Coordinates of C-alpha atoms and ligand atoms in Angstrom, one line a residue:
M1 CA -0.2 36.7 -9.0
T2 CA -2.9 34.3 -7.9
Q3 CA -3.2 32.0 -5.0
A4 CA -3.3 28.2 -4.7
E5 CA -7.1 28.2 -5.1
S6 CA -7.1 29.0 -8.8
L7 CA -4.5 26.4 -9.6
P8 CA -5.9 22.9 -10.1
L9 CA -3.8 21.3 -7.3
L10 CA -5.0 18.6 -5.0
P11 CA -4.2 18.1 -2.2
K12 CA -3.7 21.9 -1.9
P13 CA -0.1 22.9 -1.3
I14 CA 1.0 25.3 1.5
R15 CA 1.8 28.1 -0.9
A16 CA 1.3 28.2 -4.7
E17 CA 1.7 31.3 -6.8
R18 CA 1.0 31.7 -10.5
R19 CA 3.6 33.7 -12.4
E20 CA 3.6 35.2 -15.8
G21 CA 4.4 32.9 -18.7
S22 CA 4.9 29.3 -19.3
Y23 CA 7.5 26.6 -20.1
R24 CA 7.2 24.0 -22.8
V25 CA 8.2 20.4 -22.2
D26 CA 8.3 17.9 -25.0
A27 CA 10.1 14.8 -26.3
T28 CA 13.5 16.6 -26.4
T29 CA 13.3 17.9 -22.8
Q30 CA 16.1 16.5 -20.6
L31 CA 16.0 15.6 -17.0
S32 CA 18.8 16.0 -14.4
I33 CA 18.6 14.5 -10.9
Q34 CA 21.1 15.3 -8.2
T35 CA 20.8 12.9 -5.3
S36 CA 23.1 10.6 -3.5
G37 CA 21.4 7.2 -4.3
S38 CA 21.4 5.6 -7.7
E39 CA 18.2 3.8 -6.7
D40 CA 16.5 7.1 -6.2
V41 CA 17.7 8.4 -9.6
R42 CA 16.0 5.3 -11.1
R43 CA 12.8 5.8 -9.1
L44 CA 12.5 9.5 -9.7
S45 CA 13.3 9.4 -13.4
S46 CA 10.9 6.6 -14.0
A47 CA 8.2 8.5 -12.0
A48 CA 8.8 11.7 -14.0
R49 CA 8.7 9.8 -17.3
S50 CA 5.5 7.9 -16.6
T51 CA 3.8 10.8 -14.9
L52 CA 4.6 13.3 -17.7
N53 CA 4.4 10.7 -20.5
L54 CA 7.7 12.0 -21.9
P55 CA 11.0 10.2 -22.6
L56 CA 13.0 12.7 -20.5
P57 CA 16.5 11.5 -21.2
L58 CA 18.9 12.0 -18.3
A59 CA 21.4 14.9 -18.7
Q60 CA 24.3 16.1 -16.7
G61 CA 24.1 19.8 -15.8
S62 CA 21.6 22.1 -17.4
A63 CA 18.4 20.3 -18.2
G64 CA 14.8 21.5 -18.8
I65 CA 13.7 19.7 -15.6
R66 CA 16.1 19.8 -12.7
I67 CA 15.7 17.8 -9.5
E68 CA 18.0 18.5 -6.6
V69 CA 17.8 16.4 -3.4
D70 CA 19.7 18.1 -0.7
A71 CA 19.5 17.0 2.9
A72 CA 20.5 20.5 4.1
Q73 CA 17.0 21.6 3.0
E74 CA 15.3 19.6 5.7
N75 CA 14.9 22.6 8.1
A76 CA 13.2 24.6 5.4
L77 CA 11.2 21.9 3.7
G78 CA 10.8 19.1 6.1
R79 CA 11.4 15.4 5.2
E80 CA 8.7 15.2 2.6
G81 CA 8.4 18.8 1.4
Y82 CA 9.5 20.3 -1.8
R83 CA 9.9 23.6 -3.7
L84 CA 8.8 23.6 -7.3
S85 CA 9.5 26.5 -9.6
V86 CA 8.5 26.7 -13.2
T87 CA 10.0 29.6 -15.0
A88 CA 10.4 30.5 -18.7
Q89 CA 13.8 28.8 -18.4
G90 CA 12.7 25.5 -17.0
V91 CA 11.4 23.4 -14.1
C92 CA 13.3 23.2 -10.9
V93 CA 12.5 20.9 -7.9
I94 CA 14.3 21.1 -4.6
S95 CA 13.7 18.7 -1.7
A96 CA 15.5 17.4 1.4
Q97 CA 14.6 13.7 0.6
P98 CA 13.8 11.9 -2.6
A99 CA 10.1 11.5 -1.4
G100 CA 9.7 15.3 -1.6
A101 CA 10.9 15.3 -5.2
F102 CA 8.4 12.5 -5.9
Y103 CA 5.6 14.6 -4.5
A104 CA 6.8 17.6 -6.6
I105 CA 6.4 15.4 -9.7
Q106 CA 2.8 14.6 -8.7
T107 CA 2.1 18.3 -8.3
L108 CA 3.8 19.1 -11.6
R109 CA 1.6 16.6 -13.3
Q110 CA -1.4 18.6 -12.1
L111 CA -0.2 21.7 -14.0
L112 CA -0.5 19.7 -17.3
P113 CA -3.6 18.9 -19.3
A114 CA -5.9 16.2 -17.8
D115 CA -5.3 13.7 -20.6
L116 CA -1.6 13.1 -21.4
S117 CA -2.3 10.0 -23.6
A118 CA -2.1 12.0 -26.8
G119 CA 1.7 11.4 -27.0
S120 CA 4.7 13.6 -26.6
S121 CA 4.1 16.6 -28.9
G122 CA 4.6 18.4 -25.7
W123 CA 2.9 20.3 -22.9
Q124 CA 2.8 23.9 -21.9
I125 CA 3.4 24.3 -18.1
P126 CA 2.3 27.6 -16.5
C127 CA 5.0 29.4 -14.5
V128 CA 4.5 28.9 -10.8
E129 CA 6.3 29.1 -7.4
I130 CA 5.2 26.3 -5.1
E131 CA 6.4 25.5 -1.6
D132 CA 4.8 22.5 0.0
R133 CA 5.0 20.0 2.8
P134 CA 2.5 17.6 4.4
R135 CA 0.7 18.3 7.6
F136 CA 0.8 14.6 8.7
A137 CA 3.6 12.0 8.4
W138 CA 1.2 9.1 8.2
R139 CA -1.0 9.3 5.1
G140 CA -2.5 6.0 4.4
M141 CA -5.1 3.8 2.8
M142 CA -6.2 0.3 3.7
L143 CA -7.3 -2.3 1.2
D144 CA -9.2 -5.4 2.4
C145 CA -8.0 -8.3 0.2
C146 CA -9.8 -10.9 2.4
R147 CA -13.5 -10.4 2.0
H148 CA -12.8 -10.2 -1.7
F149 CA -9.5 -11.1 -3.3
W150 CA -7.9 -8.5 -5.6
P151 CA -5.5 -9.4 -8.4
L152 CA -2.0 -8.1 -8.2
S153 CA -2.8 -5.7 -11.1
F154 CA -5.4 -4.0 -9.0
V155 CA -3.2 -3.8 -5.9
K156 CA -0.7 -2.0 -8.1
R157 CA -3.3 0.3 -9.5
F158 CA -4.4 1.1 -6.0
I159 CA -0.8 2.0 -5.1
D160 CA -0.5 4.2 -8.1
L161 CA -3.6 6.0 -7.3
I162 CA -2.7 6.7 -3.7
A163 CA 0.8 7.8 -4.7
M164 CA -0.9 10.3 -7.0
H165 CA -2.6 11.8 -3.9
R166 CA 0.8 12.0 -2.1
M167 CA 0.0 9.3 0.4
N168 CA 2.8 7.3 1.8
S169 CA 1.4 4.2 3.4
F170 CA -0.5 1.2 2.1
H171 CA -2.1 -0.9 4.8
W172 CA -2.6 -4.4 3.3
H173 CA -5.3 -6.3 5.1
L174 CA -4.1 -9.8 4.4
T175 CA -6.0 -12.2 6.8
D176 CA -9.5 -12.4 8.0
D177 CA -12.4 -14.8 8.6
Q178 CA -13.2 -15.2 4.9
G179 CA -9.7 -15.7 3.5
W180 CA -6.0 -15.9 4.4
R181 CA -4.1 -14.2 1.6
I182 CA -0.4 -14.4 2.4
E183 CA 1.8 -17.4 1.7
I184 CA 3.5 -18.6 4.9
R185 CA 6.1 -21.3 4.1
K186 CA 6.0 -22.9 7.5
Y187 CA 2.2 -23.4 7.5
P188 CA 1.1 -24.2 3.9
R189 CA -2.5 -25.1 4.9
L190 CA -3.1 -21.4 5.7
T191 CA -3.3 -20.8 1.9
E192 CA -4.2 -24.3 0.8
I193 CA -7.3 -24.3 3.0
G194 CA -7.6 -20.8 4.4
A195 CA -7.4 -18.9 1.1
W196 CA -10.6 -20.5 -0.3
R197 CA -14.2 -20.2 0.8
R198 CA -17.0 -22.3 -0.5
E199 CA -19.2 -19.4 -1.7
S200 CA -20.1 -15.8 -1.0
L201 CA -23.2 -14.1 0.3
V202 CA -25.4 -12.4 -2.3
G203 CA -27.1 -9.2 -1.1
H204 CA -26.9 -7.9 2.4
L205 CA -26.1 -10.0 5.5
K206 CA -29.4 -8.8 6.9
D207 CA -31.5 -10.0 4.0
E208 CA -33.8 -12.9 4.8
P209 CA -33.6 -15.5 3.6
R210 CA -29.8 -15.3 3.1
R211 CA -28.7 -16.2 -0.4
F212 CA -25.3 -17.5 -1.7
D213 CA -23.7 -17.6 -5.1
G214 CA -22.4 -21.2 -4.9
Q215 CA -19.1 -20.1 -6.3
R216 CA -15.8 -20.9 -4.7
H217 CA -13.9 -17.7 -4.0
G218 CA -10.3 -17.0 -3.1
G219 CA -6.7 -16.6 -3.9
F220 CA -3.5 -15.5 -2.2
Y221 CA -0.3 -13.7 -2.8
T222 CA 2.9 -15.8 -3.0
Q223 CA 5.9 -14.5 -1.1
E224 CA 7.4 -13.6 -4.5
Q225 CA 4.4 -11.5 -5.4
I226 CA 4.5 -9.8 -2.0
R227 CA 8.1 -8.8 -2.5
E228 CA 7.1 -7.4 -5.9
I229 CA 4.4 -5.3 -4.3
V230 CA 6.7 -4.0 -1.6
A231 CA 9.2 -3.0 -4.3
Y232 CA 6.5 -1.5 -6.5
A233 CA 5.3 0.6 -3.5
A234 CA 8.9 1.6 -2.5
D235 CA 9.4 3.0 -6.0
R236 CA 6.5 5.3 -5.2
Y237 CA 7.8 6.2 -1.8
I238 CA 5.0 4.2 -0.2
N239 CA 5.5 1.9 2.8
V240 CA 3.5 -1.3 2.9
M241 CA 2.2 -2.2 6.3
P242 CA 0.8 -5.8 6.4
E243 CA -2.0 -6.7 8.8
I244 CA -2.2 -10.2 10.2
E245 CA -5.4 -10.4 12.3
M246 CA -5.4 -11.9 15.8
P247 CA -6.9 -13.1 18.1
G248 CA -10.2 -12.3 16.4
H249 CA -11.1 -12.4 12.7
A250 CA -9.0 -15.5 12.4
R251 CA -11.5 -18.1 11.2
A252 CA -9.6 -18.9 7.9
A253 CA -6.5 -19.7 10.0
I254 CA -8.6 -21.9 12.3
A255 CA -10.1 -23.7 9.3
A256 CA -6.6 -24.6 8.2
Y257 CA -5.2 -25.4 11.7
P258 CA -8.1 -26.3 14.0
E259 CA -5.9 -26.5 17.1
L260 CA -5.7 -22.7 17.0
G261 CA -9.4 -22.4 17.8
C262 CA -11.6 -22.2 20.9
V263 CA -14.1 -24.8 19.7
D264 CA -13.9 -28.5 19.2
Y265 CA -15.8 -28.8 15.9
P266 CA -14.4 -28.0 12.4
L267 CA -14.8 -24.6 10.8
E268 CA -14.6 -23.5 7.2
P269 CA -13.4 -20.1 5.9
W270 CA -16.4 -18.0 6.6
T271 CA -19.2 -17.4 4.2
L272 CA -20.9 -14.7 6.3
W273 CA -19.7 -11.2 7.3
G274 CA -19.5 -9.7 10.8
I275 CA -18.3 -10.9 14.2
S276 CA -18.4 -14.4 15.7
G277 CA -16.9 -15.8 18.8
E278 CA -15.9 -19.0 17.0
N279 CA -13.6 -16.9 14.9
T280 CA -11.2 -16.1 17.7
V281 CA -8.1 -18.2 18.4
N282 CA -7.2 -19.6 21.8
A283 CA -4.2 -18.2 23.8
D284 CA -2.3 -21.5 24.3
D285 CA 1.5 -21.3 24.1
S286 CA 1.5 -23.2 20.9
T287 CA -0.9 -20.6 19.4
I288 CA 1.3 -17.8 20.4
R289 CA 4.2 -19.6 18.8
F290 CA 2.2 -20.1 15.7
F291 CA 1.5 -16.5 15.2
Q292 CA 5.0 -15.5 16.1
D293 CA 6.2 -17.9 13.4
V294 CA 3.9 -16.2 11.0
L295 CA 5.2 -12.8 12.0
A296 CA 8.8 -14.1 11.6
E297 CA 8.1 -14.6 7.9
V298 CA 6.1 -11.4 7.7
V299 CA 9.1 -9.3 9.0
E300 CA 11.3 -11.0 6.4
L301 CA 9.0 -9.9 3.6
F302 CA 8.1 -6.4 4.8
P303 CA 10.8 -3.9 5.7
S304 CA 8.0 -1.7 7.3
K305 CA 8.8 -0.4 10.7
F306 CA 5.1 -0.9 11.5
I307 CA 3.4 -4.3 11.6
H308 CA -0.4 -4.5 12.2
I309 CA -1.7 -7.4 14.2
G310 CA -5.4 -6.5 14.0
G311 CA -6.7 -6.9 17.5
D312 CA -10.3 -5.7 16.7
E313 CA -13.6 -7.4 17.4
A314 CA -12.4 -10.4 19.4
N315 CA -15.6 -11.5 20.9
K316 CA -15.2 -11.3 24.7
D317 CA -18.8 -12.4 25.3
F318 CA -17.9 -15.7 23.7
W319 CA -14.7 -16.0 25.8
V320 CA -16.7 -15.5 29.0
N321 CA -18.5 -18.8 28.4
N322 CA -15.6 -20.7 26.8
P323 CA -14.1 -23.2 29.3
R324 CA -10.8 -23.4 27.4
I325 CA -10.3 -19.6 27.5
Q326 CA -11.5 -19.4 31.2
S327 CA -9.0 -22.0 32.3
R328 CA -6.2 -20.2 30.4
I329 CA -7.1 -16.9 32.1
R330 CA -6.8 -18.6 35.5
E331 CA -3.6 -20.4 34.5
L332 CA -2.0 -17.1 33.5
G333 CA -3.3 -15.4 36.7
L334 CA -5.2 -12.8 34.7
K335 CA -8.3 -11.0 35.8
D336 CA -10.6 -11.3 32.7
E337 CA -11.0 -11.6 29.0
H338 CA -9.7 -8.1 28.4
E339 CA -6.5 -8.9 30.2
L340 CA -6.1 -12.1 28.2
Q341 CA -6.4 -10.1 25.0
A342 CA -3.9 -7.6 26.3
W343 CA -1.5 -10.5 27.3
F344 CA -1.9 -12.0 23.8
I345 CA -1.0 -8.7 22.2
R346 CA 1.9 -8.2 24.5
Q347 CA 3.4 -11.5 23.3
M348 CA 3.3 -10.1 19.8
D349 CA 4.6 -6.7 20.8
E350 CA 7.6 -8.1 22.5
F351 CA 8.3 -10.4 19.5
L352 CA 8.1 -7.4 17.1
T353 CA 10.0 -5.0 19.4
D354 CA 12.9 -7.5 19.6
R355 CA 13.1 -7.4 15.9
G356 CA 13.1 -3.6 15.7
R357 CA 9.5 -3.3 14.6
R358 CA 6.5 -1.5 16.1
L359 CA 3.2 -3.1 16.6
V360 CA 0.1 -1.4 15.3
G361 CA -3.4 -2.5 16.3
W362 CA -7.1 -1.4 16.1
D363 CA -8.1 0.5 19.2
E364 CA -9.4 -2.5 21.1
I365 CA -5.7 -3.2 21.8
R366 CA -6.0 -0.6 24.6
E367 CA -8.5 -2.7 26.5
G368 CA -6.8 -4.5 29.4
G369 CA -3.6 -2.5 29.2
L370 CA -1.7 -1.4 26.1
A371 CA 1.7 -2.8 25.2
A372 CA 4.5 -0.2 25.6
G373 CA 5.5 0.8 22.0
A374 CA 2.2 0.0 20.4
V375 CA 0.5 2.3 17.9
V376 CA -3.3 2.7 18.2
M377 CA -5.3 2.7 15.0
S378 CA -8.4 4.5 16.3
W379 CA -11.5 3.5 14.4
R380 CA -14.5 3.4 16.7
G381 CA -14.5 7.1 17.6
P382 CA -12.1 9.7 19.1
E383 CA -11.9 8.1 22.5
G384 CA -9.2 5.5 21.6
A385 CA -7.2 8.3 20.1
I386 CA -7.6 10.6 23.0
E387 CA -6.8 8.0 25.6
G388 CA -4.0 6.6 23.5
A389 CA -2.3 10.0 23.0
R390 CA -2.8 11.0 26.6
S391 CA -1.0 7.8 27.7
G392 CA 1.9 8.6 25.3
H393 CA 1.0 6.2 22.5
D394 CA 1.2 7.2 18.9
V395 CA -2.1 7.1 17.1
V396 CA -3.4 6.9 13.5
M397 CA -6.9 8.2 13.0
A398 CA -9.2 5.9 11.1
H399 CA -12.5 7.1 12.4
T400 CA -15.4 5.0 11.0
K401 CA -17.7 7.9 10.4
Y402 CA -15.3 9.8 8.1
T403 CA -12.7 7.4 6.7
Y404 CA -14.7 4.2 5.9
L405 CA -15.1 4.1 2.2
D406 CA -17.4 1.1 2.3
H407 CA -20.2 3.4 3.7
Y408 CA -22.9 4.9 1.5
Q409 CA -21.9 8.2 -0.2
G410 CA -25.4 9.1 -1.3
P411 CA -29.0 8.1 -0.6
P412 CA -29.0 4.3 -0.4
E413 CA -31.9 4.0 -2.9
T414 CA -29.7 5.5 -5.6
E415 CA -26.4 3.8 -4.7
P416 CA -25.0 0.3 -5.1
L417 CA -25.5 -1.9 -2.1
A418 CA -23.2 -0.9 0.7
I419 CA -22.6 -2.2 4.3
H420 CA -24.4 0.7 6.0
G421 CA -23.4 4.3 7.1
F422 CA -23.6 7.6 5.3
T423 CA -20.4 9.4 4.4
P424 CA -20.9 11.8 1.6
L425 CA -17.9 13.6 0.1
E426 CA -18.5 16.8 2.1
K427 CA -18.5 14.9 5.4
A428 CA -15.2 13.1 4.6
Y429 CA -13.7 16.5 3.8
A430 CA -14.9 17.9 7.1
F431 CA -13.0 15.4 9.1
D432 CA -10.7 17.0 11.7
P433 CA -8.2 14.4 12.8
I434 CA -6.9 16.2 15.9
P435 CA -9.4 15.8 18.7
P436 CA -9.9 19.2 20.4
E437 CA -9.5 17.5 23.8
L438 CA -5.8 17.1 23.3
T439 CA -3.1 19.5 24.3
A440 CA -0.6 20.5 21.6
E441 CA 2.0 18.2 23.2
Q442 CA -0.5 15.2 23.2
A443 CA -1.6 16.1 19.6
R444 CA 1.9 15.3 18.4
H445 CA 1.1 11.6 19.0
I446 CA -1.5 11.8 16.2
L447 CA 0.8 10.6 13.4
G448 CA -1.9 11.0 10.8
L449 CA -4.8 9.3 9.2
Q450 CA -5.9 6.5 7.0
A451 CA -8.9 5.8 4.8
Q452 CA -10.1 2.2 4.6
L453 CA -11.8 0.1 2.0
W454 CA -13.4 -2.9 3.5
T455 CA -14.8 -5.1 0.8
E456 CA -17.6 -7.3 2.1
Y457 CA -19.9 -5.8 -0.5
I458 CA -17.3 -4.8 -3.1
A459 CA -16.1 -7.5 -5.5
E460 CA -15.1 -5.6 -8.7
P461 CA -12.3 -3.2 -9.3
S462 CA -14.7 -0.7 -10.9
H463 CA -16.9 -0.8 -7.8
A464 CA -13.9 -0.4 -5.6
E465 CA -12.9 2.7 -7.5
Y466 CA -16.4 4.1 -7.2
M467 CA -16.3 3.8 -3.5
I468 CA -12.8 5.2 -3.1
F469 CA -13.1 8.2 -5.4
P470 CA -13.7 11.1 -4.9
R471 CA -13.8 10.6 -1.1
A472 CA -10.1 9.6 -1.0
C473 CA -9.3 12.9 -2.8
A474 CA -11.0 14.7 0.1
L475 CA -9.2 12.7 2.7
S476 CA -5.9 13.1 0.9
E477 CA -6.3 16.8 1.5
V478 CA -7.1 16.3 5.2
M479 CA -3.9 14.2 5.3
W480 CA -1.7 16.6 3.5
S481 CA -2.9 20.2 3.6
Q482 CA -3.1 22.8 6.4
P483 CA -6.6 23.2 7.9
E484 CA -6.7 27.0 7.8
G485 CA -9.3 28.4 5.5
R486 CA -10.6 25.0 4.4
D487 CA -13.7 25.4 2.4
F488 CA -15.7 22.7 0.7
G489 CA -16.9 24.9 -2.2
E490 CA -13.3 25.9 -3.0
F491 CA -12.1 22.3 -2.8
R492 CA -14.9 21.2 -5.1
Q493 CA -13.7 23.7 -7.7
R494 CA -10.2 22.1 -7.7
L495 CA -11.7 18.6 -7.6
V496 CA -13.4 19.1 -11.0
P497 CA -10.2 19.3 -13.0
H498 CA -8.7 16.6 -10.8
L499 CA -11.6 14.2 -11.7
A500 CA -10.8 14.9 -15.3
R501 CA -7.3 13.5 -14.6
L502 CA -8.8 10.4 -13.0
K503 CA -11.1 10.0 -15.9
A504 CA -8.2 10.1 -18.3
Q505 CA -6.9 7.1 -16.3
N506 CA -10.2 5.3 -16.6
V507 CA -10.9 5.6 -12.9
N508 CA -14.5 4.9 -12.2
Y509 CA -15.1 7.6 -9.6
R510 CA -18.6 8.5 -8.3
P511 CA -19.8 11.6 -10.1
L512 CA -20.2 14.8 -8.0
D513 CA -23.5 15.8 -6.7
P514 CA -24.6 19.4 -7.6
Y515 CA -23.3 22.0 -5.3
P516 CA -24.8 23.8 -3.6
A517 CA -27.4 21.0 -3.4
Ligands
TNX1 C1 -15.4 -3.2 11.2 S1 -12.8 -1.7 11.4 C2 -14.3 -4.0 11.0 C3 -14.1 -4.8 9.8 C4 -15.3 -4.6 8.9 C5 -15.7 -3.2 8.9 C6 -16.9 -2.9 7.9 C7 -12.4 -2.9 12.0 C8 -11.2 -2.9 12.8 N1 -13.2 -4.0 11.9 O1 -13.9 -6.1 10.0 O2 -15.0 -5.0 7.6 O3 -16.1 -2.8 10.2 O4 -17.1 -1.5 7.8

């Protein structure tokens, strides 16, 4: 009997034991699924078929692979946990919810050879007893589709890859200064004008002189395509949380509808990266209504309980000197720019709360008073998380130093151009998402964590994959596995066969550095 370490499983399950013997699955192997919803039978059977690359016809009663979803198991296994037994007689999965069975299928796949493309002559599965459940309920990844636009096919591949790592949340960054990427029926200029920028920066923002490629760049997702992605993700037990940025990072919207802005000259979708005061919207009643109209369409498209409204990097220094903003602050009887931002966010929070949703925002939403049910996405450091959790708000950890996959992962001289930073694999793996300052009670507000791919300097799918992997593998383990006994050397041993699986899917991951260095 060996422990989880020697099995090539990633993220590492709570308990995994190798047993004597093996079981063979092949083209004749049948699948049985016991669960109440026919939708889940479809989802789980198609997940099992595509993951194992076998036809797996459905059988009633005794099948080679049996999946049983039984809500009564929730005490033992949690909402997303599962038990997976492979014996000489067959494969048996038990879970309380269908999502748990989906994760069992992901784990089962890791017991098979790396490359399953050879066809269905069959695979030998080692006998195991695995019991597993995630440490955190929020296991997410963000994709910035604004700085560079990603085709639907890549968005789907991104979802497939995060599902493989047992993540359950896709944060879709849909609006920013450089592009508005979601069709809004009421305001067509958002995509007619806002989805297209004149050109893109070549090289780094700090390079002098700045150079541009002269190529129009853009694109957007129609409402039909958005529904397709939401359904695609749901089939993989992934929630899609959209992000609509306000009051900052809104230049593409202002380019389309200048009355939203704080300046009286026209703006274009931005061709630079960074922060600019011009890129914030004003707080007029009509602007509040505009964004609420946008959110009204957003909640129709996305069943997600959580809706992200951005809230980061609204330039308050610019607001200090902006007469329009200053008179609005006085009109509303507010103290300062921070209170104005808080007031703005509160209008959105009330709107979303009335519709049964919860607002999520980057940690700046705490400044000037935080809306009651809001969730803080803590990116600038642990402070936002600590203060948020202490004041009873739920928090998602998205700490820049550990979870930003646009940062360098090796010495800059040997890496493709990146924004800045240094987050090698080992550092991402060392992330401890629970700040030690919190009591156990407060720590319950840490819902989980999220990795982010900002794409200012990333324009191609293969480059995106290079930045994501293998750091997302390390972070998936921080999201899912228990922290006791965590050891980078041991993780790295399991990562080697895992990378072979990614390679078989043509994922362009960054090769590992030698270890020890
Ligand atoms: C900060 S994280 C931003 C993004 C940038 C990112 C680059 C956050 C809430 N805002 O707009 O793309 O840094 O790393």
